[in-house]
GROMACS .gro file of C-alpha atoms in nm:
model
  301
    1MET     CA    1  18.293  14.975  10.756
    2LEU     CA    2  18.344  14.636  10.596
    3LEU     CA    3  18.687  14.708  10.448
    4LEU     CA    4  18.896  14.515  10.701
    5PRO     CA    5  18.687  14.194  10.691
    6ILE     CA    6  18.679  14.206  10.311
    7LEU     CA    7  19.056  14.250  10.287
    8LEU     CA    8  19.127  13.970  10.530
    9ALA     CA    9  18.892  13.730  10.356
   10ALA     CA   10  19.007  13.832  10.009
   11SER     CA   11  19.370  13.766  10.097
   12SER     CA   12  19.302  13.392  10.112
   13TRP     CA   13  19.148  13.389   9.763
   14SER     CA   14  19.439  13.586   9.621
   15ARG     CA   15  19.672  13.303   9.725
   16GLY     CA   16  19.448  13.043   9.565
   17ASP     CA   17  19.354  12.895   9.904
   18ALA     CA   18  18.991  13.000   9.934
   19GLN     CA   19  18.836  12.946  10.275
   20ALA     CA   20  18.466  12.913  10.348
   21VAL     CA   21  18.320  13.240  10.473
   22PRO     CA   22  18.104  13.209  10.788
   23VAL     CA   23  17.736  13.270  10.718
   24GLN     CA   24  17.566  13.514  10.955
   25HIS     CA   25  17.198  13.598  10.992
   26PRO     CA   26  17.007  13.813  11.010
   27ALA     CA   27  17.170  14.098  10.819
   28MET     CA   28  17.024  14.337  11.075
   29ARG     CA   29  16.876  14.308  11.421
   30THR     CA   30  16.666  14.579  11.587
   31SER     CA   31  16.626  14.599  11.962
   32ALA     CA   32  16.476  14.848  12.204
   33GLU     CA   33  16.688  14.978  12.492
   34GLY     CA   34  16.687  14.736  12.783
   35GLY     CA   35  16.598  14.440  12.564
   36SER     CA   36  16.810  14.164  12.413
   37ALA     CA   37  16.930  14.087  12.061
   38SER     CA   38  17.044  13.753  11.916
   39MET     CA   39  17.232  13.665  11.599
   40ALA     CA   40  17.365  13.342  11.450
   41CYS     CA   41  17.679  13.222  11.276
   42ARG     CA   42  17.722  12.901  11.074
   43LEU     CA   43  18.057  12.743  10.986
   44THR     CA   44  18.135  12.448  10.761
   45LYS     CA   45  18.323  12.263  11.036
   46GLU     CA   46  18.397  12.273  11.406
   47ASP     CA   47  18.640  12.551  11.490
   48THR     CA   48  18.731  12.817  11.743
   49VAL     CA   49  18.488  13.104  11.685
   50HIS     CA   50  18.573  13.468  11.751
   51TRP     CA   51  18.311  13.742  11.788
   52TYR     CA   52  18.394  14.104  11.702
   53LYS     CA   53  18.212  14.434  11.738
   54GLN     CA   54  18.271  14.720  11.495
   55LEU     CA   55  18.165  15.079  11.559
   56PRO     CA   56  18.126  15.324  11.266
   57GLY     CA   57  18.464  15.455  11.154
   58GLU     CA   58  18.658  15.208  11.371
   59PRO     CA   59  18.820  14.869  11.306
   60PRO     CA   60  18.654  14.556  11.450
   61LYS     CA   61  18.738  14.486  11.815
   62ARG     CA   62  18.720  14.133  11.950
   63ILE     CA   63  18.473  14.069  12.231
   64LEU     CA   64  18.535  13.700  12.298
   65TYR     CA   65  18.626  13.367  12.146
   66VAL     CA   66  18.484  13.020  12.200
   67SER     CA   67  18.700  12.709  12.204
   68GLY     CA   68  18.494  12.418  12.323
   69LYS     CA   69  18.191  12.516  12.527
   70LYS     CA   70  18.313  12.799  12.749
   71PRO     CA   71  18.372  13.151  12.606
   72THR     CA   72  18.682  13.352  12.690
   73PHE     CA   73  18.623  13.728  12.714
   74ASP     CA   74  18.878  13.993  12.620
   75ASP     CA   75  18.719  14.219  12.881
   76GLY     CA   76  18.596  14.052  13.199
   77THR     CA   77  18.320  14.311  13.243
   78ASP     CA   78  18.146  14.173  12.933
   79GLU     CA   79  18.057  13.839  13.089
   80LYS     CA   80  17.712  13.957  13.195
   81LYS     CA   81  17.649  14.136  12.866
   82TYR     CA   82  17.707  13.853  12.615
   83GLN     CA   83  17.590  13.494  12.599
   84VAL     CA   84  17.721  13.238  12.349
   85ARG     CA   85  17.553  12.912  12.260
   86LYS     CA   86  17.652  12.629  12.027
   87HIS     CA   87  17.429  12.381  11.850
   88ALA     CA   88  17.456  12.032  12.001
   89SER     CA   89  17.564  11.854  11.681
   90GLU     CA   90  17.640  12.119  11.416
   91PRO     CA   91  17.889  12.410  11.389
   92HIS     CA   92  17.618  12.670  11.448
   93TYR     CA   93  17.682  12.943  11.703
   94SER     CA   94  17.466  13.221  11.844
   95LEU     CA   95  17.550  13.543  12.024
   96THR     CA   96  17.298  13.715  12.252
   97ILE     CA   97  17.343  14.070  12.380
   98ASP     CA   98  17.152  14.146  12.701
   99TYR     CA   99  17.050  14.482  12.848
  100VAL     CA  100  17.094  14.656  12.515
  101THR     CA  101  17.187  15.025  12.519
  102GLN     CA  102  17.282  15.276  12.249
  103ARG     CA  103  17.647  15.187  12.314
  104ASP     CA  104  17.578  14.838  12.178
  105ALA     CA  105  17.474  14.969  11.835
  106GLY     CA  106  17.723  14.853  11.572
  107THR     CA  107  17.807  14.560  11.344
  108TYR     CA  108  17.894  14.220  11.492
  109TYR     CA  109  18.111  13.967  11.310
  110CYS     CA  110  18.193  13.606  11.376
  111ALA     CA  111  18.527  13.479  11.245
  112TYR     CA  112  18.769  13.188  11.260
  113TRP     CA  113  19.143  13.150  11.214
  114TYR     CA  114  19.320  12.912  10.979
  115PHE     CA  115  19.685  12.830  10.926
  116GLU     CA  116  19.840  12.855  10.581
  117HIS     CA  117  20.134  12.619  10.546
  118MET     CA  118  20.297  12.797  10.252
  119SER     CA  119  20.337  13.128  10.434
  120GLY     CA  120  20.352  12.991  10.788
  121TYR     CA  121  20.099  13.250  10.909
  122TYR     CA  122  19.750  13.243  11.057
  123TYR     CA  123  19.475  13.430  10.872
  124GLU     CA  124  19.127  13.522  10.987
  125VAL     CA  125  18.809  13.488  10.782
  126PHE     CA  126  18.517  13.712  10.881
  127GLY     CA  127  18.148  13.648  10.833
  128SER     CA  128  17.909  13.881  10.653
  129GLY     CA  129  17.816  14.066  10.973
  130THR     CA  130  17.496  14.152  11.161
  131LYS     CA  131  17.415  14.518  11.217
  132LEU     CA  132  17.247  14.598  11.549
  133ILE     CA  133  17.019  14.902  11.558
  134VAL     CA  134  16.890  15.023  11.893
  135SER     CA  135  16.544  15.168  11.827
  136ASP     CA  136  16.187  15.147  11.949
  137LYS     CA  137  16.047  15.137  11.594
  138GLY     CA  138  16.076  14.762  11.557
  139ASN     CA  139  16.077  14.625  11.201
  140SER     CA  140  15.836  14.590  10.912
  141LYS     CA  141  15.859  14.351  10.618
  142PRO     CA  142  15.841  14.477  10.258
  143GLU     CA  143  15.496  14.590  10.159
  144ASN     CA  144  15.561  14.504   9.797
  145SER     CA  145  15.812  14.280   9.619
  146GLU     CA  146  15.811  14.172   9.256
  147ILE     CA  147  16.021  14.105   8.946
  148LEU     CA  148  15.964  14.332   8.647
  149GLN     CA  149  16.101  14.262   8.301
  150THR     CA  150  16.167  14.431   7.970
  151LYS     CA  151  16.300  14.289   7.643
  152HIS     CA  152  16.542  14.434   7.391
  153LYS     CA  153  16.639  14.226   7.087
  154ASP     CA  154  16.795  13.903   7.218
  155GLN     CA  155  16.828  14.010   7.583
  156LEU     CA  156  16.596  14.034   7.879
  157LEU     CA  157  16.638  14.269   8.172
  158TYR     CA  158  16.483  14.160   8.501
  159VAL     CA  159  16.437  14.416   8.778
  160CYS     CA  160  16.379  14.290   9.131
  161LEU     CA  161  16.192  14.566   9.315
  162ILE     CA  162  16.146  14.549   9.693
  163GLU     CA  163  15.956  14.837   9.851
  164ASN     CA  164  15.878  14.993  10.187
  165PHE     CA  165  16.063  14.795  10.453
  166TYR     CA  166  16.230  14.893  10.780
  167PRO     CA  167  16.508  14.899  10.892
  168GLU     CA  168  16.714  14.974  10.584
  169VAL     CA  169  16.966  14.688  10.587
  170ILE     CA  170  16.868  14.411  10.347
  171ARG     CA  171  17.061  14.146  10.152
  172VAL     CA  172  16.938  14.092   9.798
  173GLN     CA  173  17.079  13.823   9.564
  174TRP     CA  174  17.000  13.662   9.234
  175VAL     CA  175  17.020  13.282   9.269
  176ASP     CA  176  16.965  12.988   9.037
  177GLY     CA  177  16.756  12.677   9.092
  178ALA     CA  178  17.030  12.525   9.309
  179ASP     CA  179  17.027  12.834   9.534
  180LYS     CA  180  17.372  12.934   9.406
  181GLU     CA  181  17.433  13.308   9.381
  182VAL     CA  182  17.445  13.455   9.030
  183THR     CA  183  17.693  13.743   8.997
  184LYS     CA  184  17.745  13.771   8.621
  185ASN     CA  185  17.543  14.047   8.448
  186VAL     CA  186  17.405  14.165   8.781
  187VAL     CA  187  17.385  14.526   8.898
  188LYS     CA  188  17.288  14.597   9.258
  189GLY     CA  189  17.121  14.929   9.329
  190ASP     CA  190  17.150  15.133   9.646
  191VAL     CA  191  16.878  15.140   9.910
  192TRP     CA  192  16.672  15.458   9.891
  193LYS     CA  193  16.429  15.617  10.133
  194SER     CA  194  16.076  15.588   9.998
  195THR     CA  195  15.776  15.681  10.215
  196ASN     CA  196  15.695  15.705  10.585
  197ASP     CA  197  16.059  15.657  10.689
  198LYS     CA  198  16.070  15.325  10.505
  199TYR     CA  199  16.315  15.206  10.243
  200SER     CA  200  16.320  15.040   9.902
  201VAL     CA  201  16.583  14.870   9.686
  202SER     CA  202  16.618  14.723   9.338
  203THR     CA  203  16.865  14.501   9.155
  204TRP     CA  204  16.900  14.404   8.788
  205LEU     CA  205  16.976  14.079   8.607
  206THR     CA  206  17.040  14.064   8.231
  207LEU     CA  207  17.004  13.732   8.048
  208PRO     CA  208  17.014  13.618   7.685
  209VAL     CA  209  16.674  13.500   7.568
  210ASN     CA  210  16.802  13.145   7.517
  211MET     CA  211  16.893  13.118   7.888
  212THR     CA  212  16.550  13.198   8.026
  213ASN     CA  213  16.456  12.830   8.047
  214LYS     CA  214  16.670  12.810   8.363
  215ASN     CA  215  16.519  12.886   8.699
  216TYR     CA  216  16.628  13.214   8.853
  217PHE     CA  217  16.509  13.380   9.172
  218CYS     CA  218  16.547  13.712   9.346
  219LYS     CA  219  16.626  13.624   9.706
  220TYR     CA  220  16.631  13.866   9.996
  221ASP     CA  221  16.705  13.847  10.366
  222HIS     CA  222  16.558  14.106  10.597
  223GLU     CA  223  16.518  14.106  10.971
  224SER     CA  224  16.142  14.074  10.926
  225GLN     CA  225  16.151  13.809  10.652
  226GLU     CA  226  16.447  13.579  10.583
  227ASN     CA  227  16.525  13.369  10.274
  228PHE     CA  228  16.229  13.499  10.075
  229LYS     CA  229  16.245  13.410   9.704
  230LEU     CA  230  16.070  13.566   9.406
  231PRO     CA  231  16.071  13.348   9.091
  232ILE     CA  232  16.122  13.484   8.740
  233GLN     CA  233  15.798  13.441   8.549
  234ASP     CA  234  15.748  13.323   8.191
  235SER     CA  235  15.937  13.566   7.970
  236SER     CA  236  15.725  13.498   7.658
  237LYS     CA  237  15.515  13.800   7.750
  238THR     CA  238  15.664  14.131   7.845
  239PRO     CA  239  15.415  14.326   8.056
  240SER     CA  240  15.319  14.676   7.955
  241GLN     CA  241  15.340  14.975   8.186
  242GLU     CA  242  14.975  14.931   8.285
  243GLU     CA  243  15.038  14.563   8.367
  244TYR     CA  244  15.332  14.663   8.589
  245CYS     CA  245  15.096  14.875   8.791
  246SER     CA  246  14.826  14.609   8.815
  247THR     CA  247  15.068  14.341   8.935
  248HIS     CA  248  15.172  14.536   9.243
  249SER     CA  249  15.053  14.381   9.566
  250GLY     CA  250  14.896  14.594   9.835
  251ASN     CA  251  14.818  14.959   9.762
  252SER     CA  252  14.944  14.978   9.402
  253THR     CA  253  14.851  15.344   9.353
  254VAL     CA  254  15.087  15.455   9.629
  255PHE     CA  255  15.372  15.236   9.509
  256TYR     CA  256  15.335  15.322   9.142
  257LYS     CA  257  15.441  15.685   9.183
  258ASP     CA  258  15.765  15.577   9.346
  259TYR     CA  259  15.811  15.305   9.088
  260LEU     CA  260  15.778  15.540   8.791
  261MET     CA  261  16.057  15.759   8.924
  262HIS     CA  262  16.297  15.470   8.967
  263ARG     CA  263  16.189  15.287   8.654
  264ALA     CA  264  16.336  15.576   8.456
  265ALA     CA  265  16.674  15.492   8.608
  266HIS     CA  266  16.624  15.126   8.515
  267LEU     CA  267  16.557  15.216   8.153
  268VAL     CA  268  16.863  15.441   8.138
  269TYR     CA  269  17.070  15.149   8.259
  270LEU     CA  270  16.921  14.925   7.991
  271VAL     CA  271  17.007  15.173   7.716
  272LEU     CA  272  17.364  15.211   7.836
  273LEU     CA  273  17.401  14.835   7.857
  274LEU     CA  274  17.274  14.754   7.509
  275LYS     CA  275  17.397  15.042   7.293
  276SER     CA  276  17.728  15.020   7.111
  277SER     CA  277  18.036  15.225   7.193
  278MET     CA  278  17.966  15.443   6.889
  279TYR     CA  279  17.651  15.575   7.055
  280TYR     CA  280  17.855  15.681   7.355
  281VAL     CA  281  18.085  15.883   7.129
  282ILE     CA  282  17.789  16.056   6.962
  283VAL     CA  283  17.631  16.147   7.296
  284LEU     CA  284  17.957  16.283   7.433
  285PHE     CA  285  18.011  16.484   7.112
  286PHE     CA  286  17.675  16.659   7.140
  287ILE     CA  287  17.728  16.730   7.510
  288TYR     CA  288  18.064  16.885   7.425
  289ARG     CA  289  17.908  17.102   7.152
  290THR     CA  290  17.634  17.234   7.380
  291ARG     CA  291  17.886  17.331   7.647
  292THR     CA  292  18.135  17.500   7.406
  293PRO     CA  293  18.075  17.879   7.372
  294ALA     CA  294  17.994  17.984   7.015
  295LYS     CA  295  18.236  18.221   6.836
  296LEU     CA  296  18.110  18.577   6.789
  297PRO     CA  297  18.131  18.720   6.432
  298GLY     CA  298  18.434  18.942   6.372
  299LYS     CA  299  18.605  18.838   6.696
  300LYS     CA  300  18.945  18.677   6.703
  301THR     CA  301  19.008  18.388   6.932
   0.00000   0.00000   0.00000
């Protein structure tokens, strides 16, 4: 559950005093029992760093904090379980979990405190989190990743499709040429289970035709492949359905069946996005008529 970190971080923006959110990577770490798992946290400046562990359905619980070089543990029995390291010259921190067991599975957050002078209180800003999965399956990078496009009048819809990866946690963003995240006119789809216990995900970006001269990328971070970028291609040609199939990397025949099923959802989204409100009224009217029982002749209602 990410609700508590989101609320704590959002509270600073609501007061107009936005604080930099710690950047954590990877989004997910997989480890076999008995092994070790490491994750990193990057701040914008030197600060006291707190590490938390969150179990499903529970609030985050602090493990330790680091002020200077030596960590201070909330529970003394954790000293042999966790190791913390700091970069020699930059505010980069790493947490390593040794002798991993199923009890270590959960989401780990780094955080820092800051003091707000107006309220006189300390507030805590959480990072994005790293989910630890204890499994012997390891990880596998996406077998196929591409950007599809379709055009309607003066708008272009780009679909970033990433297929067949494991484990299921993945961060997908649209970014511009300066690597700044694009959030306007973006819809993020849910991860779905595809084939062979692997997962796929898609996300949409809608742009006016006159904005396509800018550089946009679909960027994803997965445990097996971090900071991978897919560029938007020249939009002067919109590929046909057959071209979509031929541009798939790897075994396109296998992927295409899955793609056709989810492409239908993409097209439905496009229609809903581009049609006017009058079309919604017409559709709802016909749905209402089909569900309303017809009157029988000679019967009073």
